[in-house]
Coordinates of C-alpha atoms and ligand atoms in Angstrom, one line a residue:
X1 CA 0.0 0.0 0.0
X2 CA 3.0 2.5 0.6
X3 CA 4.4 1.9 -2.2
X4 CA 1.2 2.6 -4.3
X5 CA 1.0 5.7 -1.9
X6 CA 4.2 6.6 -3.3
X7 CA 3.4 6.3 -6.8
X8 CA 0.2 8.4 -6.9
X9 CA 2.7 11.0 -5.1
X10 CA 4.9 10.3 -8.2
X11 CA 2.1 10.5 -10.8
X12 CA 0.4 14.1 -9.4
X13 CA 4.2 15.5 -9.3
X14 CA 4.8 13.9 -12.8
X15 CA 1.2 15.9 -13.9
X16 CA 3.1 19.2 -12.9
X17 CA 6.2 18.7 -14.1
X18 CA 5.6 17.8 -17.5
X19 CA 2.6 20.2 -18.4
X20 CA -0.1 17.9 -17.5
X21 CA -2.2 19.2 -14.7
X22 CA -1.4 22.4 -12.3
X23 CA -3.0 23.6 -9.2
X24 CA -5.3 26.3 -10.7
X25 CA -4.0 30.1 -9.5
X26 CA -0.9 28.6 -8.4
X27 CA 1.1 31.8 -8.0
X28 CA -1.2 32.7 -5.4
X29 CA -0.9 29.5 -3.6
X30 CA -3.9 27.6 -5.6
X31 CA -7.4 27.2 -5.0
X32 CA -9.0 24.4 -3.0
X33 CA -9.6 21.4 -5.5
X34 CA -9.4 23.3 -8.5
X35 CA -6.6 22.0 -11.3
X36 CA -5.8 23.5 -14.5
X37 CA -4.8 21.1 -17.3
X38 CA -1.5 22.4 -19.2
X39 CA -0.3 22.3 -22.6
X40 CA -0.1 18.3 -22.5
X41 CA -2.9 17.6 -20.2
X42 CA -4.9 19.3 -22.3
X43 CA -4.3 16.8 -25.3
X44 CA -5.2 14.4 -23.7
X45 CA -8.7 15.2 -22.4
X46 CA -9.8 16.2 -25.8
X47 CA -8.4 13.0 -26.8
X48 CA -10.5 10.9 -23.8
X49 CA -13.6 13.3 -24.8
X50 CA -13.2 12.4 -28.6
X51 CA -12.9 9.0 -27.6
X52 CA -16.1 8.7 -25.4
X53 CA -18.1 10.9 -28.3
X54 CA -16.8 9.3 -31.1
X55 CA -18.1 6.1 -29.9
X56 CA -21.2 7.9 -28.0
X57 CA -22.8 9.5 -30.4
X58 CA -21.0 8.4 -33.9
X59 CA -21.2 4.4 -33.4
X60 CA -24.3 5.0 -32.3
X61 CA -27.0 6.4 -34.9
X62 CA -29.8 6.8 -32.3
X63 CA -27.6 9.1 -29.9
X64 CA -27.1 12.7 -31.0
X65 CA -25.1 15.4 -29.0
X66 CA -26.1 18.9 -27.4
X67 CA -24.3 21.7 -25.6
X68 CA -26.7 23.0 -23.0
X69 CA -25.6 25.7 -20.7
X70 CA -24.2 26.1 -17.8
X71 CA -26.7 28.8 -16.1
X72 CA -30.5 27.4 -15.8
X73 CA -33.6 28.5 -14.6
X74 CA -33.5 27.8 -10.9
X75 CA -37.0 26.3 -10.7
X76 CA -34.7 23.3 -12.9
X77 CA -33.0 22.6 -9.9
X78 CA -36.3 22.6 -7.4
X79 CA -37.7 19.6 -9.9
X80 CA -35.0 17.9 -9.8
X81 CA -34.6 17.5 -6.2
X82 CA -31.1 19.1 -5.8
X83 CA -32.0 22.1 -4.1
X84 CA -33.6 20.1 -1.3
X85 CA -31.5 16.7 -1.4
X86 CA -28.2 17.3 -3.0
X87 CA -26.8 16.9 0.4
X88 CA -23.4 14.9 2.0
X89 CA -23.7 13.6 5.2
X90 CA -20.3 15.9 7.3
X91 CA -19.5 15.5 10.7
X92 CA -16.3 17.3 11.8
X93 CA -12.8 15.6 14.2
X94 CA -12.9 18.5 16.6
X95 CA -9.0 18.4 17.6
X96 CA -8.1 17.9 14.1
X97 CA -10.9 20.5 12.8
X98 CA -10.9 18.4 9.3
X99 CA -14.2 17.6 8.1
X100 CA -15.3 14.3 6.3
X101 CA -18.1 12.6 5.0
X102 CA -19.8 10.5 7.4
X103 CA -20.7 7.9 4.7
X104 CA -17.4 7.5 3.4
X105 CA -15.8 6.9 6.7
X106 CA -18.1 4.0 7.2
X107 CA -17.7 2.4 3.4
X108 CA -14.0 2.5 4.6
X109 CA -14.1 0.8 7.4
X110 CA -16.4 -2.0 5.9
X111 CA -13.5 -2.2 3.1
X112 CA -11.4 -2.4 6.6
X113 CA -12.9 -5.7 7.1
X114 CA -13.2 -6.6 3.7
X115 CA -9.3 -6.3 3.5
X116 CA -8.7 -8.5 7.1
X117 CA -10.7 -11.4 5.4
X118 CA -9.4 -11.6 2.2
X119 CA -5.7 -11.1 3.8
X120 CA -6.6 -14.1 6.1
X121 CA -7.7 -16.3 3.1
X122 CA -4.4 -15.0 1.2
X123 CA -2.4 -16.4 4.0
X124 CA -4.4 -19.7 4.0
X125 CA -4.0 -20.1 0.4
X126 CA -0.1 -19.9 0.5
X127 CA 0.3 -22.6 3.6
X128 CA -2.1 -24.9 2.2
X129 CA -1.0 -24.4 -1.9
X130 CA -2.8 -26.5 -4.3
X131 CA -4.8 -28.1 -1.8
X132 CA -7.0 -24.9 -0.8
X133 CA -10.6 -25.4 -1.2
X134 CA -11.1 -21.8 -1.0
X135 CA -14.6 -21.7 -0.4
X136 CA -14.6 -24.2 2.4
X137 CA -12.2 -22.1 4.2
X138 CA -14.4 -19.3 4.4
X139 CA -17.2 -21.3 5.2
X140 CA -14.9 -23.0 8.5
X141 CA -12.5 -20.4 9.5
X142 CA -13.5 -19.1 12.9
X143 CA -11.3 -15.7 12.1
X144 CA -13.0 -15.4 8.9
X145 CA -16.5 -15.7 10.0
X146 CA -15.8 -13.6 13.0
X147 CA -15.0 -10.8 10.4
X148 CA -17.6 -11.9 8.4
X149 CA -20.4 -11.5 10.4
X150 CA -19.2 -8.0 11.6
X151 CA -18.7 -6.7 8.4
X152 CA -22.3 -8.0 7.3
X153 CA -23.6 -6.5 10.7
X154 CA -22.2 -3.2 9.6
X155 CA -23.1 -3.4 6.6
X156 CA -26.6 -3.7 7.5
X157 CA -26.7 -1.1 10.0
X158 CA -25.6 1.2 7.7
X159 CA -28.1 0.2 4.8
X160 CA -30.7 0.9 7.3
X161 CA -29.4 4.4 8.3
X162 CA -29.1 5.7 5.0
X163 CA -32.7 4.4 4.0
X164 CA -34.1 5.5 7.1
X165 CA -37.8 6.1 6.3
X166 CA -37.7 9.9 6.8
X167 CA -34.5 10.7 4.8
X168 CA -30.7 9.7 6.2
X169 CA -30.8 9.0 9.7
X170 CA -27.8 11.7 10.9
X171 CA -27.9 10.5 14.7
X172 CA -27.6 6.8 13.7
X173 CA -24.6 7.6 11.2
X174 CA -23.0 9.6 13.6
X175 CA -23.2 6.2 16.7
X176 CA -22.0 4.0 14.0
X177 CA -18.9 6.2 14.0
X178 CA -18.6 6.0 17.7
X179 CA -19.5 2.2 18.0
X180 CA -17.0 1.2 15.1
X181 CA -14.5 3.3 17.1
X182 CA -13.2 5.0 14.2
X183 CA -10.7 7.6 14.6
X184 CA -9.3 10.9 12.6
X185 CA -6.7 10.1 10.6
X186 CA -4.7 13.4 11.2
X187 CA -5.5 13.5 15.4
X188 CA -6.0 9.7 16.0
X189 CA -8.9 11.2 18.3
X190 CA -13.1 10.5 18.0
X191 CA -14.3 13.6 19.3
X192 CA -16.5 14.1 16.7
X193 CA -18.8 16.9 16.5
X194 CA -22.6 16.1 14.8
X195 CA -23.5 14.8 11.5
X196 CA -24.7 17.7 9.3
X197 CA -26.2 17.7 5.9
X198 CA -24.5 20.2 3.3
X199 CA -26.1 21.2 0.3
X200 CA -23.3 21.4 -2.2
X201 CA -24.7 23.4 -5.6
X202 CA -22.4 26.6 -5.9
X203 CA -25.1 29.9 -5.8
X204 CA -24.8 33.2 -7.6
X205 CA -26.7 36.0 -8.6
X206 CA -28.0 36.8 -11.9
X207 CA -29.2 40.5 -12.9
X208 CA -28.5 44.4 -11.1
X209 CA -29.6 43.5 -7.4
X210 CA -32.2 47.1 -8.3
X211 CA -33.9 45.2 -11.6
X212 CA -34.4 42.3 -8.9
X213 CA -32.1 39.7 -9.2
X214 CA -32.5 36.0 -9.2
X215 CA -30.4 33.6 -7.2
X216 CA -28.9 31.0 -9.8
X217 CA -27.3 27.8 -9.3
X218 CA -23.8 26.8 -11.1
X219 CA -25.2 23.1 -12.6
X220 CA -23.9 20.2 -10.5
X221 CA -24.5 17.5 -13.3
X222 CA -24.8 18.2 -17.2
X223 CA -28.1 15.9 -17.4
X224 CA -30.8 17.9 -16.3
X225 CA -29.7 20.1 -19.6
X226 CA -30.5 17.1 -21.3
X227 CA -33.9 16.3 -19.4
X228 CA -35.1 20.0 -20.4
X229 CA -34.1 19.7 -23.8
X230 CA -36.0 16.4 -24.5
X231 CA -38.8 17.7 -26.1
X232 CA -36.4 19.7 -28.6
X233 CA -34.5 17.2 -29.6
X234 CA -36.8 14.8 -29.8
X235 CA -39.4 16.5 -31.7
X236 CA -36.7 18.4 -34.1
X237 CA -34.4 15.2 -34.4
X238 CA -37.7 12.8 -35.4
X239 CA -36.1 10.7 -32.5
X240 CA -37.6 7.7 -32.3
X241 CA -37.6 5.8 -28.9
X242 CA -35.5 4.5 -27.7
X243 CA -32.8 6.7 -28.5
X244 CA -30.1 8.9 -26.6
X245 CA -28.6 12.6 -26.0
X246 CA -25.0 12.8 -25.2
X247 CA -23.3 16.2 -23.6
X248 CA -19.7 16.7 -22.4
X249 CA -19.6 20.0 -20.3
X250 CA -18.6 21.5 -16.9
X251 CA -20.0 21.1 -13.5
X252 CA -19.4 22.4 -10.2
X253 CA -19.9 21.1 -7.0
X254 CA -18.9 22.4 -3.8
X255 CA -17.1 19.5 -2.0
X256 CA -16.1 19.6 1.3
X257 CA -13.9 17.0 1.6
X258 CA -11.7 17.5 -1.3
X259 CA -8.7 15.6 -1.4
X260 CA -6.9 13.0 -4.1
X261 CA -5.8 15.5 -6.7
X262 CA -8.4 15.7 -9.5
X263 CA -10.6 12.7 -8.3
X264 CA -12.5 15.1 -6.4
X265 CA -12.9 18.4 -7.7
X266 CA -15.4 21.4 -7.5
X267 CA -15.1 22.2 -11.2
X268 CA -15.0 19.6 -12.7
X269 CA -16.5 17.9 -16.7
X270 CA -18.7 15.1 -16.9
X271 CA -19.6 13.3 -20.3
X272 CA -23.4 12.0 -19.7
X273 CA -25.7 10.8 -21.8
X274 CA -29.8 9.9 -20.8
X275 CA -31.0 7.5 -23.0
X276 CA -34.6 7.3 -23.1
X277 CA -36.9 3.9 -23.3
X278 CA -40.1 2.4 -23.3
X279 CA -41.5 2.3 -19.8
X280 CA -40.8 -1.6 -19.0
X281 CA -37.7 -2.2 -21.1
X282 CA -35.6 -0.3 -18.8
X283 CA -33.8 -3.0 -16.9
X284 CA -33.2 -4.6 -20.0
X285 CA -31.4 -1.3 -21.3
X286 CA -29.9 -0.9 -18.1
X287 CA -27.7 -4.5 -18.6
X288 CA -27.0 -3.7 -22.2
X289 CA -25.5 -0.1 -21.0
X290 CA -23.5 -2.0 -18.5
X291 CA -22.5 -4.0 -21.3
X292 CA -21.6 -1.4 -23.5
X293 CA -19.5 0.9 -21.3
X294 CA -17.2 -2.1 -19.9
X295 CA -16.3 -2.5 -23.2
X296 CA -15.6 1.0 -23.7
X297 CA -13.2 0.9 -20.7
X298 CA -11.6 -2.0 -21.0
X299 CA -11.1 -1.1 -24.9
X300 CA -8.3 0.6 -23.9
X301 CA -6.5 -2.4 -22.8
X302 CA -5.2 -1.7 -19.3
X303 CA -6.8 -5.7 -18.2
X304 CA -10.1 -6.7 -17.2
X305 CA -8.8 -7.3 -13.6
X306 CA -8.6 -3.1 -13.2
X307 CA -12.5 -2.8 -13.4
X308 CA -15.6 -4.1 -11.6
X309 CA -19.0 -2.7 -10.7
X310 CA -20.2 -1.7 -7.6
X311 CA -23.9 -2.5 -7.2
X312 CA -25.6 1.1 -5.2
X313 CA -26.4 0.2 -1.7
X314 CA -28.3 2.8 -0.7
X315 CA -30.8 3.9 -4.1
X316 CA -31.9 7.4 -5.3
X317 CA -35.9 7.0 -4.6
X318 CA -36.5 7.2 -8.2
X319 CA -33.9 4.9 -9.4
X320 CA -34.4 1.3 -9.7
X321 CA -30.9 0.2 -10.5
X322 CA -27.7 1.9 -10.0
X323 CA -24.3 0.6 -10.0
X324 CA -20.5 2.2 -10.5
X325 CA -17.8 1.2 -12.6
X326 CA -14.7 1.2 -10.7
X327 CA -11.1 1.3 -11.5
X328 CA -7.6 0.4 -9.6
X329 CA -6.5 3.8 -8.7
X330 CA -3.6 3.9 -6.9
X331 CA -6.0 4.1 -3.6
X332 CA -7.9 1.5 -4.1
X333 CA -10.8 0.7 -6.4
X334 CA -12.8 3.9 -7.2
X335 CA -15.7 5.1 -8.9
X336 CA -15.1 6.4 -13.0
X337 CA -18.6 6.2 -13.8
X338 CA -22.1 5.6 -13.1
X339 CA -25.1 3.8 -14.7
X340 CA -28.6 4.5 -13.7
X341 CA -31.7 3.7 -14.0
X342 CA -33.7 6.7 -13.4
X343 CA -37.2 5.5 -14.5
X344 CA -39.3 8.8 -15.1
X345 CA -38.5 10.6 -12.7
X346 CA -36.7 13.5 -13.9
X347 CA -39.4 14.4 -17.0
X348 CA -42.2 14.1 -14.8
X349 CA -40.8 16.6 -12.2
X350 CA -40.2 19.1 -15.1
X351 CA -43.5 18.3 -16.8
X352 CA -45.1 18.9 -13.1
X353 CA -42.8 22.3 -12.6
X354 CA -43.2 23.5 -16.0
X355 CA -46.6 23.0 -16.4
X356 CA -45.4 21.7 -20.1
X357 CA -46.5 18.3 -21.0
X358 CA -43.1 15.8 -22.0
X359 CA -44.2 12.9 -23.1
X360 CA -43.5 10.4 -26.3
X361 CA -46.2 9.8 -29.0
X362 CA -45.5 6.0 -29.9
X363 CA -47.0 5.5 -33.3
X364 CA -46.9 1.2 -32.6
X365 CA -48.9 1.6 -29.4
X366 CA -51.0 4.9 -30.8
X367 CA -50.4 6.1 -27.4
X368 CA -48.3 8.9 -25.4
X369 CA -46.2 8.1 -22.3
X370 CA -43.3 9.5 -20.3
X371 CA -40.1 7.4 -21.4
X372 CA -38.0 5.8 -18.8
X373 CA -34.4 6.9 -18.8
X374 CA -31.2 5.2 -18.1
X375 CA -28.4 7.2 -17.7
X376 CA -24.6 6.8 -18.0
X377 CA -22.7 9.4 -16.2
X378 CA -18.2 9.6 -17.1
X379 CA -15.8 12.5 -15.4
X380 CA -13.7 13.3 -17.6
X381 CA -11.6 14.1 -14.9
X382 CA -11.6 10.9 -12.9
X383 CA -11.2 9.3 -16.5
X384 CA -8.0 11.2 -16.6
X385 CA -6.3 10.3 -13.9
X386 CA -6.9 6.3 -14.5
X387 CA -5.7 6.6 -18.0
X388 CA -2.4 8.4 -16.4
X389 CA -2.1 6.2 -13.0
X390 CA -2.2 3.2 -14.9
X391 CA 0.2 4.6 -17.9
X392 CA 2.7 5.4 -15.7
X393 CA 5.9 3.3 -15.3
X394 CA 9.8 3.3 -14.0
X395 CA 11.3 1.0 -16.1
X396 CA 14.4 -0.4 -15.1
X397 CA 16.9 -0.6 -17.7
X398 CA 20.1 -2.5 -18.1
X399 CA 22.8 -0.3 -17.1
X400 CA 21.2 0.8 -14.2
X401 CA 19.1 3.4 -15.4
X402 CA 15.8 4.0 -15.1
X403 CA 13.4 5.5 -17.7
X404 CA 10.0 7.2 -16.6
X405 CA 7.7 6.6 -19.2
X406 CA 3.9 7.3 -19.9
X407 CA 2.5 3.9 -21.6
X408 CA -0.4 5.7 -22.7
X409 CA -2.6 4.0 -25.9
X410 CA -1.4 5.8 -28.6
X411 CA -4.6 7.6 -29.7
X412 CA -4.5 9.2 -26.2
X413 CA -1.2 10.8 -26.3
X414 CA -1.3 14.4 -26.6
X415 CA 1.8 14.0 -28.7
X416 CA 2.3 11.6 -31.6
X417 CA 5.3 12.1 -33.1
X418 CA 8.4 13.5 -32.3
X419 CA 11.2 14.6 -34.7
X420 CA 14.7 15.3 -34.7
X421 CA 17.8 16.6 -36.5
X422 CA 21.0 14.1 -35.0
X423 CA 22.7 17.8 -35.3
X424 CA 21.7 21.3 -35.6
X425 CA 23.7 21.6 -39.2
X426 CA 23.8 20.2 -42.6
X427 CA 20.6 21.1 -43.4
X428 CA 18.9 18.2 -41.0
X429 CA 16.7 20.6 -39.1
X430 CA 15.2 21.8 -42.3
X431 CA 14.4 18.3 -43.2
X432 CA 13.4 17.3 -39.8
X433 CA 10.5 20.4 -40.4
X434 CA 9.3 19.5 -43.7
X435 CA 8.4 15.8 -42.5
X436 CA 6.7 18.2 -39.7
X437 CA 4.9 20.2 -42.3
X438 CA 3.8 17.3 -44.4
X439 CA 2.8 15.3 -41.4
X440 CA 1.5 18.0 -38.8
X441 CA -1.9 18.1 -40.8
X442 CA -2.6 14.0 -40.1
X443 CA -1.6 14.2 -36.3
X444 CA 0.0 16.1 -33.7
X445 CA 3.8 16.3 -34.1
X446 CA 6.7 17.8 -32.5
X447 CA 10.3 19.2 -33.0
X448 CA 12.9 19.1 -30.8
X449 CA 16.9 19.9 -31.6
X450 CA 17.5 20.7 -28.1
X451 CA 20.3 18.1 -26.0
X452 CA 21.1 14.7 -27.1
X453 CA 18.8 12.0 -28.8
X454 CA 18.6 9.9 -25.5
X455 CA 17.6 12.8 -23.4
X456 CA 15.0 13.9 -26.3
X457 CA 13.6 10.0 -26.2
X458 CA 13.4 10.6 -22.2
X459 CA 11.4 14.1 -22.3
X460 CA 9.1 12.1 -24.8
X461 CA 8.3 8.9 -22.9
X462 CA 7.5 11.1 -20.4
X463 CA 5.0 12.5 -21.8
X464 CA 4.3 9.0 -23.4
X465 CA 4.7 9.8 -27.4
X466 CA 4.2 6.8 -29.2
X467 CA 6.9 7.2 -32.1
X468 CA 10.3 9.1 -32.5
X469 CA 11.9 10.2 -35.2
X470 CA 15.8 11.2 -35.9
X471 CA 16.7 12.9 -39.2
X472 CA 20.6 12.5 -40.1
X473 CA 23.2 12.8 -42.3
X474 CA 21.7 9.2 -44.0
X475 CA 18.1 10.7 -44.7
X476 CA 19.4 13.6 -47.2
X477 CA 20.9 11.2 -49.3
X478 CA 18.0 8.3 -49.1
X479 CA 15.2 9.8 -47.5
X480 CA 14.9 7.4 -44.5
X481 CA 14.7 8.1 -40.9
X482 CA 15.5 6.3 -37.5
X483 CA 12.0 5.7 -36.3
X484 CA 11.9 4.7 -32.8
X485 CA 9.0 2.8 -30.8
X486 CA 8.2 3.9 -27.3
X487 CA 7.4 0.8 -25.9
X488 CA 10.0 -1.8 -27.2
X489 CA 12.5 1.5 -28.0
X490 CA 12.8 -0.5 -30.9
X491 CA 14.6 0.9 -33.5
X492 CA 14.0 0.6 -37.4
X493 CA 14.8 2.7 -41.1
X494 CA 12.2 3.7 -42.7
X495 CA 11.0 5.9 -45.8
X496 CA 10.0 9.1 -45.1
X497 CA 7.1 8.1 -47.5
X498 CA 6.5 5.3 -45.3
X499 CA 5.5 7.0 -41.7
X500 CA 2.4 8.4 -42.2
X501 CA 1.3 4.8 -42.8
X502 CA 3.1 3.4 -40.4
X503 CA 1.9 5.9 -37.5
X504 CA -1.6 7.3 -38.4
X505 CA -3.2 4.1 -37.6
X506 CA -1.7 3.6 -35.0
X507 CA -2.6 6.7 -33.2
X508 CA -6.3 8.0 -34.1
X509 CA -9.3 6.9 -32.2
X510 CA -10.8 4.9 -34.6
X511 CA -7.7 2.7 -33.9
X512 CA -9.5 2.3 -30.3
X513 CA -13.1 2.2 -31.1
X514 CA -12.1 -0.8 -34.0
X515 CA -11.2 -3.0 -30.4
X516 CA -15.3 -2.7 -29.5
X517 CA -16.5 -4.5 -32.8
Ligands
ATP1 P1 -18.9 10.4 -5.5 O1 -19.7 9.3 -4.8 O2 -17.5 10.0 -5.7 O3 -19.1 11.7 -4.9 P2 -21.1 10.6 -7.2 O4 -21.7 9.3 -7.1 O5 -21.7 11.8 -6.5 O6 -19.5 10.5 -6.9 P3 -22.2 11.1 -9.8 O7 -23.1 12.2 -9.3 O8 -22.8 9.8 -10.2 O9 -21.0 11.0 -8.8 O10 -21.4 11.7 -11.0 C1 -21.0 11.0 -12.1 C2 -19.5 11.0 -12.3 O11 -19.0 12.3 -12.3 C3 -18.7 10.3 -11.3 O12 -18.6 8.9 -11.6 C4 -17.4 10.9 -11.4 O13 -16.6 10.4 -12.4 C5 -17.7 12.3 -11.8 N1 -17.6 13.2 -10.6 C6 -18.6 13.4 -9.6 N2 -18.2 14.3 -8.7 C7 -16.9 14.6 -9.1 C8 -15.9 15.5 -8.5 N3 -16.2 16.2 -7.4 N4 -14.7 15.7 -9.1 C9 -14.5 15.0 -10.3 N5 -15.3 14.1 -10.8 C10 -16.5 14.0 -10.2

């Protein structure tokens, strides 16, 4: 654990120091949980965004794309429930005065237990070898079922506090904490104040104060643009059901415990997508989008072991199936995306609110009915740092060295090709740019004459470039070039004529989305 400690220390430091992410309004000392992505960062969020609406909304021909805005009328927010319930449980370490969520404290300490077990069955499994019968073990060991069974009583206690019949039962959250003994991590102390609930949409005001302003909300989630644009889309579109609408775009949320670099940030992008069914065929379309957006992850090839879903203890009242796709971050197995299904909820709110009616003339049936929605919710952020976590390596080379290098899929990397003169003379930087000027048009390229080749290869494996390419005194006379890989830092000639072939494959999303036939 330390040592994966260590390496997300590694990776956020890595983020700064090659142009990938920076603490936003760093020269004044930075803002709470707010990043700003740099010149390489950058790259490669438009690249996980193309990804995501490439296969979104052009593999798919009944999803189409909006861009809704980021201000909406504030009754939007009443419908939907946030101003009332978008809420996290806090309670406050008084000697430490750091704040957490009281829900996530307990989910750690049931992974607490989780952790003993499975590190007792580890153990088991070495002394016994091939002779383990796993699932006897846990079935007889006394250790094992006496962590069991309080795990399992936890679990249930806290099932019932967070579906307490009157909304989250605070005083109940807040004596699990005290009965599980679980202590700050900062004062080791559990002088804990009161669970509180904190609503956490950002406010401002829209409009002179004198022409009677209006208190606004910054949106916490891009979907309810969606939800209000149904009826436009649908009716302007011909959109037959069922069918989808796809956004990428900003939200803000203003998140108290704020920690983990960009995991958890209050500005932050989500790419969402509501995609809208005949009441009754939900659950099947809920399975099928589960389906779908493993495949999307794991297209990227970073192993099937990295990802699971986590099935929603505790459901939204208007949701009949939720669940999370997690990833191995560095900490531990966290959520990258949700899928839920949110039955009608959210256009019969702003049918109700609006006064409007939304509803779905279905020419088979001759009928009108609200469609059922299942929703698949990305952040782009989050998506971020999994792509880098896992892309980042020390390799150790013979020799004794050791080479950082970003292992990125090539169709992420914000560069693709780098090119070199050996020397700045004979004429090899002038060649070097005009393979840049025929090639810059296809994909992103780069020039670089400063230090030697093997310090060039090292800046670019940092920033995980795919191919290299070194122009000498050989390519004016033949027109071939060193072309080295990242990976393998295999070397090869090639034609000039040659690399476009050889790389633009290689590098462009389609390249990803042709892993999900
Ligand atoms: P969490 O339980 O971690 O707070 P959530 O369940 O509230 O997340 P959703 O409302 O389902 O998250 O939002 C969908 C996605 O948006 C999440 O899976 C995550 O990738 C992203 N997301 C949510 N909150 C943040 C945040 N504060 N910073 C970065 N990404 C976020």
């Amino acid at each position: 654990m330390a040592q994966q400690e260590d390496i997300f220390k590694k990776v956020v430091s890595h983020c700064k120091e090659y142009g990938f992410v920076f603490p936003s309004s760093e020269i004044y000392d930075g803002l709470g949980a707010v990043y700003d992505y740099g010149q390489n960062g950058v790259e490669l969020k438009n690249n996980i965004k193309q990804y995501w609406w490439q296969y979104m909304v052009l593999l798919h021909e009944n999803i189409v794309g909006i861009d809704s805005a980021i201000f909406m009328h504030p009754t939007i927010w009443k419908a939907s429930g946030h101003v009332d319930a978008f809420n996290d449980p806090l309670i406050d370490n008084r000697d430490s005065k750091k704040r957490y969520r009281a829900d996530v404290l307990i989910e750690e300490q049931i992974a607490k237990y989780d952790e003993k077990i499975e590190k007792e069955v580890a153990k088991a499994r070495k002394r016994f070898g091939d002779a383990f019968d796993e699932a006897q073990y846990r079935a007889t060991s006394p250790r094992v079922l006496e962590e069991t069974a309080k795990r399992d009583a936890l679990h249930k206690r806290y099932q019932d506090v967070m579906n307490a019949p009157g909304g989250i039962d605070l005083e109940g959250m807040r004596q699990i904490i005290i009965d599980e003994e679980i202590a700050c991590p900062i004062s080791g102390t559990r002088n804990w104040t009161d669970v509180r609930q904190f609503n956490l949409m950002f406010k401002t005001e829209m409009g002179a104060a004198a022409e009677g302003a209006s208190t606004i909300y910054l949106r916490p989630e891009t979907a309810q643009g969606i939800f209000v644009n149904y009826l436009n889309v649908q009716k302007t579109g011909r959109m037959k059901l069922p069918f989808g609408i796809a956004q990428i775009g900003k939200a803000f949320r203003n998140e108290i415990v704020a920690r983990q670099f960009i995991f958890r940030m209050r500005e932050f992008e989500q790419m969402e997508m509501q995609f809208f069914v005949k009441p009754g065929t939900e659950l099947q379309w809920f399975e099928e989008w589960k389906k779908r957006r493993m495949a999307w992850h794991q297209a990227l090839g970073f192993g099937a072991e990295n990802y699971r879903f986590h099935d929603h203890d505790k459901l939204a009242h208007y949701a009949n199936a939720a669940t999370d796709v997690e990833f191995k971050m560095p900490f531990g197995f966290k959520e990258v995306e949700g899928i839920h299904s949110r039955t009608d909820f959210d256009l019969s709110q702003h049918a109700k609110y609006s006064g409007k009616k939304i509803e779905y003339f279905d020419p088979d049936e001759n009928k009108s009915y609200t469609p059922y929605v299942i929703e698949t919710s990305i952040g782009v952020d989050r998506m971020f740092l999994s792509v880098i976590c896992h892309s980042y390596c020390e390799e150790q080379l013979e020799g004794g060295d050791v080479r950082t290098v970003l292992r990125l899929p090539a169709a992420l990397a914000p560069v693709k090709l780098a090119v070199f003169p050996l020397t700045k003379k004979d004429g090899l930087p002038e060649k070097a740019r005009e393979i840049i000027d025929e090639l810059k048009f296809h994909f992103n390229c780069k020039y670089e004459e400063k230090d030697q080749i093997g310090k060039r290869y090292r800046r670019q494996d940092a920033i995980g470039t795919p191919f290299c390419v070194t122009v000498d005194n050989q390519t004016l006379e033949d027109n071939t070039v060193t072309l080295r890989y990242r990976d393998t830092m295999e070397q090869k000639r090639v034609a000039i004529s040659d690399l476009r072939g050889i790389i633009e494959d290689q590098v462009s999303i389609p390249s990803l989305l042709k892993n999900l036939k």
